[in-house]
Short mmCIF file of C-alpha atoms in Angstrom, two decimals:
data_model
loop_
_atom_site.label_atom_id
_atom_site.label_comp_id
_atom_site.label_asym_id
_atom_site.label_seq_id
_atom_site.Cartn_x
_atom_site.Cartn_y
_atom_site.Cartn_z
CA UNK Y 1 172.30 45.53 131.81
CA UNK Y 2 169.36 46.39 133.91
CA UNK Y 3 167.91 43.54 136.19
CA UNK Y 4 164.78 43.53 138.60
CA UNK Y 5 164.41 41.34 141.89
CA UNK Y 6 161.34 40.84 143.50
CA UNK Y 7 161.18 39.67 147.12
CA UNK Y 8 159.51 37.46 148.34
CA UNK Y 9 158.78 35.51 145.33
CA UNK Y 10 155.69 34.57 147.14
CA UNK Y 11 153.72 34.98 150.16
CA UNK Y 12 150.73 33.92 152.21
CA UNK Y 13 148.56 36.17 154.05
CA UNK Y 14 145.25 35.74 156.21
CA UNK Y 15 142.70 37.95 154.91
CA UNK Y 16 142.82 41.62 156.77
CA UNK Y 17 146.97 41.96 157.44
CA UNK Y 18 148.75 44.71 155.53
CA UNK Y 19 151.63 43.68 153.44
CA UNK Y 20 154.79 45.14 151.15
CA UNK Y 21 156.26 43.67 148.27
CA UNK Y 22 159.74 44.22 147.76
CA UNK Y 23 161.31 45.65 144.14
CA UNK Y 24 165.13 46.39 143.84
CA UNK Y 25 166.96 47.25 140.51
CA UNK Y 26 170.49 47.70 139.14
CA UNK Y 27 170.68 50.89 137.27
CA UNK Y 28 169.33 53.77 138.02
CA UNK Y 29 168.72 55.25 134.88
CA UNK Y 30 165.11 54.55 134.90
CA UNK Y 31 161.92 56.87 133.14
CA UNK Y 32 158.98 55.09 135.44
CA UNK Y 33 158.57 52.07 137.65
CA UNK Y 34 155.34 50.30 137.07
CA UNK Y 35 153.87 47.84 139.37
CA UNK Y 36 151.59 45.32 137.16
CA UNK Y 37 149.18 42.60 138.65
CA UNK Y 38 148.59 39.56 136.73
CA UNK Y 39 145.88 36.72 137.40
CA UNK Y 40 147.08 32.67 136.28
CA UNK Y 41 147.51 32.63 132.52
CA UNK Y 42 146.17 36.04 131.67
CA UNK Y 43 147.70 39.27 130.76
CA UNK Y 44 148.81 42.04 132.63
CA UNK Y 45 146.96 45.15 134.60
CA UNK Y 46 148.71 47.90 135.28
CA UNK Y 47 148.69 49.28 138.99
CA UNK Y 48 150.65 51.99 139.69
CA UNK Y 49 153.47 54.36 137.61
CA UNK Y 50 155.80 55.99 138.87
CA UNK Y 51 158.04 58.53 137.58
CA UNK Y 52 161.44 59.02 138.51
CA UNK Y 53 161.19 62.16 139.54
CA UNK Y 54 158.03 61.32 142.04
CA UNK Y 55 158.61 59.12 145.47
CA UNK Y 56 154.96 57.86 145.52
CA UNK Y 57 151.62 57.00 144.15
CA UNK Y 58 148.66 55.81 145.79
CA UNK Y 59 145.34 53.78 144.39
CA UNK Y 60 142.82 52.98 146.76
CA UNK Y 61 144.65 50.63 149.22
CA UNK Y 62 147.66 50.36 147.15
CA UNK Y 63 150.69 52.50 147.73
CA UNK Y 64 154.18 52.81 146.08
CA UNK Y 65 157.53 53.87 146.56
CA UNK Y 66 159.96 54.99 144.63
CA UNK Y 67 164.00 55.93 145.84
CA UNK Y 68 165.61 55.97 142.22
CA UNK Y 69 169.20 56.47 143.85
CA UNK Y 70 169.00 53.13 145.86
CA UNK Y 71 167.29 51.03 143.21
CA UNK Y 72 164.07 50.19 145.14
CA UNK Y 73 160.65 50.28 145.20
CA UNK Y 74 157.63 48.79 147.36
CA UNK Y 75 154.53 47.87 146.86
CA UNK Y 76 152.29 48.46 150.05
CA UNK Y 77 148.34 46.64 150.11
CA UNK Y 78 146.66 47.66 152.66
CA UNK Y 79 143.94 45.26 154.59
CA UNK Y 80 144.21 42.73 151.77
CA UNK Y 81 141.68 40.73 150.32
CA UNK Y 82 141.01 37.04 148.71
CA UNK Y 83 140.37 39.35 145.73
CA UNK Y 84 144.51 40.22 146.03
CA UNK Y 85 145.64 37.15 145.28
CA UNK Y 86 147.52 37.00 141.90
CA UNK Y 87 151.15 37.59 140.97
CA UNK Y 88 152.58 41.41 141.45
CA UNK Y 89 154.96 42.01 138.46
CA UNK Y 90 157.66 44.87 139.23
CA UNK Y 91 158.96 46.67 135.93
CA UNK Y 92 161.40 49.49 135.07
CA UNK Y 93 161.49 51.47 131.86
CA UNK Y 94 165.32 52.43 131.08
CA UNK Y 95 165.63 55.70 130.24
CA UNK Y 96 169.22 54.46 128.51
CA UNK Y 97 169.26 51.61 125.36
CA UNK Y 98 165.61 50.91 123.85
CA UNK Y 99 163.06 52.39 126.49
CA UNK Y 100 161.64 49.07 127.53
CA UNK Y 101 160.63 47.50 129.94
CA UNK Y 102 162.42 45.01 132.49
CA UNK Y 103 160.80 43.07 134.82
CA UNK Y 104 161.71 41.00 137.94
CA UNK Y 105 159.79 37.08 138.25
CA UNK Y 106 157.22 38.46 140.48
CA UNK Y 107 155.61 37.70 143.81
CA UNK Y 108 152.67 35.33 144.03
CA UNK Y 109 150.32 36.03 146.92
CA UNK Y 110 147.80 34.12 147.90
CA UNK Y 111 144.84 35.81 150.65
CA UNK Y 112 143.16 33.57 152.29
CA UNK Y 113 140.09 34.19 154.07
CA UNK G 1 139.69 54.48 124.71
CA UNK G 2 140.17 51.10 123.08
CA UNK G 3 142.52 49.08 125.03
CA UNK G 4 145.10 46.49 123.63
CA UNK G 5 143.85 43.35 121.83
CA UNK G 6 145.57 39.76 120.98
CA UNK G 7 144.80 37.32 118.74
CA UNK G 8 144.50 34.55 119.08
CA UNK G 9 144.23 33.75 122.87
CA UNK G 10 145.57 30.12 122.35
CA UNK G 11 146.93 28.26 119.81
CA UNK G 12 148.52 24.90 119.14
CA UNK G 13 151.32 24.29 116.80
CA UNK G 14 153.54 21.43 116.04
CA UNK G 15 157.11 22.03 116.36
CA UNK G 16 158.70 23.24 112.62
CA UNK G 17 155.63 25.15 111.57
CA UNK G 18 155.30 28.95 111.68
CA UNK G 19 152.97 30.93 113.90
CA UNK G 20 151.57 34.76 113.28
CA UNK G 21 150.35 36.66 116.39
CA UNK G 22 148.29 39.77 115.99
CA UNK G 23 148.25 42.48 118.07
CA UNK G 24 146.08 46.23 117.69
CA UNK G 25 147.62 48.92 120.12
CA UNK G 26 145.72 51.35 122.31
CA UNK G 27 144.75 54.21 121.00
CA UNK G 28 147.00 57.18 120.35
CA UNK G 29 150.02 54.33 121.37
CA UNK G 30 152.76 54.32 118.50
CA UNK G 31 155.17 51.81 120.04
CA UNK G 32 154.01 48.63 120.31
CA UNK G 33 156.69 45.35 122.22
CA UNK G 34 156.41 41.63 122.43
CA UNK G 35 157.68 39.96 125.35
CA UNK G 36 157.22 36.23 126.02
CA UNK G 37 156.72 34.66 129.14
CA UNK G 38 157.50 31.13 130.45
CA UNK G 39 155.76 29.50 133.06
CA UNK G 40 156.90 31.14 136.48
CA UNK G 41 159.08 34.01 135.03
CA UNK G 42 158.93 38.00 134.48
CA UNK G 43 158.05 39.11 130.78
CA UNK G 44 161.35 38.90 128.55
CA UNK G 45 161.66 41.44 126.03
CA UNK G 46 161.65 40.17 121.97
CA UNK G 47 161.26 43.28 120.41
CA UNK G 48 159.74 46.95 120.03
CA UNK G 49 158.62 48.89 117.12
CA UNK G 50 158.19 52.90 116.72
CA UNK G 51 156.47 53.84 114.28
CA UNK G 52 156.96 50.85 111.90
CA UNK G 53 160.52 50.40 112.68
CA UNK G 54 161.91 47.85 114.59
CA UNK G 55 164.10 50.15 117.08
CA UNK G 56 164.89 47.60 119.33
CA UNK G 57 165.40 44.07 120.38
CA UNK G 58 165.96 41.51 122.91
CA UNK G 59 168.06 38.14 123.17
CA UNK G 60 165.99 36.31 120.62
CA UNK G 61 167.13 34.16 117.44
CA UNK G 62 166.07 35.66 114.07
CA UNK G 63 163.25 33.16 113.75
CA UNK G 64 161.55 35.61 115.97
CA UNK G 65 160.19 38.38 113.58
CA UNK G 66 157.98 41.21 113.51
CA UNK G 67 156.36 44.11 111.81
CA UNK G 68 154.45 47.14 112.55
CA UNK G 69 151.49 48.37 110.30
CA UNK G 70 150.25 52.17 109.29
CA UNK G 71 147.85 52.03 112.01
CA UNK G 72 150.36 51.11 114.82
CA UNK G 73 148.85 47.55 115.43
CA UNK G 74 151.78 44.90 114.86
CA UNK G 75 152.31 41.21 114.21
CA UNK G 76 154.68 38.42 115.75
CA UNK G 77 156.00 35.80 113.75
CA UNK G 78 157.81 32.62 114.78
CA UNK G 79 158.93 30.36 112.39
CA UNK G 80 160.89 26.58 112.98
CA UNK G 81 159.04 26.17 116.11
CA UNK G 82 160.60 24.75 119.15
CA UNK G 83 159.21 23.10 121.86
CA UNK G 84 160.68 25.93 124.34
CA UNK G 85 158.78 28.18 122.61
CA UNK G 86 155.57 27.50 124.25
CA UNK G 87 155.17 30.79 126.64
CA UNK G 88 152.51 33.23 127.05
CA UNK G 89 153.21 36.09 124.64
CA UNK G 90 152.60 39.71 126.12
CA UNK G 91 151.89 42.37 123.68
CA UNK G 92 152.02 45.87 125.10
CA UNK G 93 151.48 49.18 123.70
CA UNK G 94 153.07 52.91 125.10
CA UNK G 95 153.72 56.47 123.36
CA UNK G 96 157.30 56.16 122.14
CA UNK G 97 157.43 60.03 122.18
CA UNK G 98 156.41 60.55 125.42
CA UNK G 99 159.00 58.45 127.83
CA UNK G 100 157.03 59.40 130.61
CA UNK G 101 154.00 57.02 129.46
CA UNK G 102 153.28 53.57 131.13
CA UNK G 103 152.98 50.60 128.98
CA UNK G 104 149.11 49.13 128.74
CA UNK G 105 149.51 45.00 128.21
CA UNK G 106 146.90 42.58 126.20
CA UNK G 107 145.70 39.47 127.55
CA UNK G 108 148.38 37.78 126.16
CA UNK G 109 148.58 34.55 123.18
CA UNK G 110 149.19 31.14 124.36
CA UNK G 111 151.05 28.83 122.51
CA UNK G 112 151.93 25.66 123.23
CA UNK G 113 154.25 23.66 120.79
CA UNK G 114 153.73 19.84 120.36
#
C-alpha cells in the first residue's frame, strides 16, 4: 500500500528566504508526482507534474524533484512571498492497483512579511 | 477549457439523511474521483469512475455511492449520515487513458453534519 510523508508538516518563513518542502513515498511504482497548493477550506491547484521518467520541473520560482528509486521528491520556492502561504499537498499516482492518487497531510507555510 | 465544477460549495445536513454531490469534469477528462478530506489531513480516496464504471475504490462503507453520467460529469451520494462525515469533498477529474495526465481538482463541497 502506497503512503506519502510530507516534512515538515509546517513551517514559518520571513518573507525573501528560499525554502524546500520535503515528499517521501513507499513504492516506487509511480506514473507522476504532483505537487498541489491549497488555500484554507478551498480546493486544490495544481503546481507542478512530474513524470517518472523526468527528474525535474520548474514554474516560475517553483522547482521540483523527482528520484523515483529513493521515493522522494522536493518542492523548492524560491524568494517566497506572503502570497505563498497555504498548505503544499504532495501526491503520487500508482502506476499499480487503480491509478489514483495518494497524498501525504501536507505542509502549512505561513510567509510573513 | 472548462475546468472542474462542484456543487454545492456547502451544505448542512442532519445526521441520517442522504446527501447528493455533483460534480462536471474538465473537458476531454473521462475519469472522474472523489476523495474526502478532514480537517488537517491529505485527500483520502472514495472512489474513481472510467467511463461510467466504477473501476476503483477506497476504504469507504457502502453508504458511500457514486455514478458517472454519458457526459463524464459524476455524482456522490452519502446516505445514513454520520457526524464524521463532515469533510471537505475533493472532486477531481484526469484522462484515464492517458496515465501520464495530472489530475485537475474542484473547489471542493463542504458538508458539515449536525
Amino acid at each position: 500500500k502506497q503512503e506519502v510523508t510530507q516534512i515538515p508538516a509546517a513551517l514559518s518563513v520571513p518573507e525573501g528566504e528560499n525554502l524546500v518542502l520535503n515528499c517521501s513515498f513507499t513504492d516506487s511504482a509511480i506514473y507522476n508526482l504532483q505537487w498541489f497548493r491549497q488555500d484554507p477550506g478551498k480546493g486544490l491547484t495544481s503546481l507542478l507534474l512530474i513524470q517518472s521518467s523526468q527528474r525535474e520541473q520548474t514554474s516560475g520560482r517553483l522547482n521540483a524533484s523527482l528520484d523515483k528509486s529513493s521515493g522522494r521528491s522536493t518542492l523548492y520556492i524560491a524568494a517566497s512571498q506572503p502570497g505563498d502561504s497555504a498548505t503544499y499537498l504532495c501526491a503520487v499516482r500508482s502506476s499499480e492497483g487503480y491509478s489514483t492518487l495518494t497524498f501525504g497531510k501536507g505542509t502549512m507555510l505561513l510567509v510573513s512579511p | 477549457e472548462t475546468g472542474v465544477t462542484q456543487s454545492p460549495t456547502h451544505l448542512i445536513k442532519t445526521r441520517g439523511q442522504q446527501v447528493t454531490l455533483r460534480c462536471s469534469s474538465q473537458s476531454g477528462h473521462n475519469t472522474v474521483s472523489w476523495y474526502q478530506q478532514a480537517l488537517g489531513q491529505g485527500p483520502q480516496f472514495i472512489f474513481q469512475y472510467y467511463r461510467e464504471e466504477e473501476n476503483g475504490r477506497g476504504n469507504f462503507p457502502p453508504r458511500f455511492s457514486g455514478l458517472q453520467f454519458p457526459n463524464y460529469s459524476s455524482e456522490l451520494n452519502v446516505n445514513a449520515l454520520e457526524l464524521d462525515d463532515s469533510a471537505l469533498y475533493l472532486c477531481a477529474s484526469s484522462s484515464g487513458d492517458r496515465r501520464d495526465y495530472g489530475y485537475t481538482f474542484g473547489s471542493g463541497t463542504r458538508l458539515t453534519v449536525v
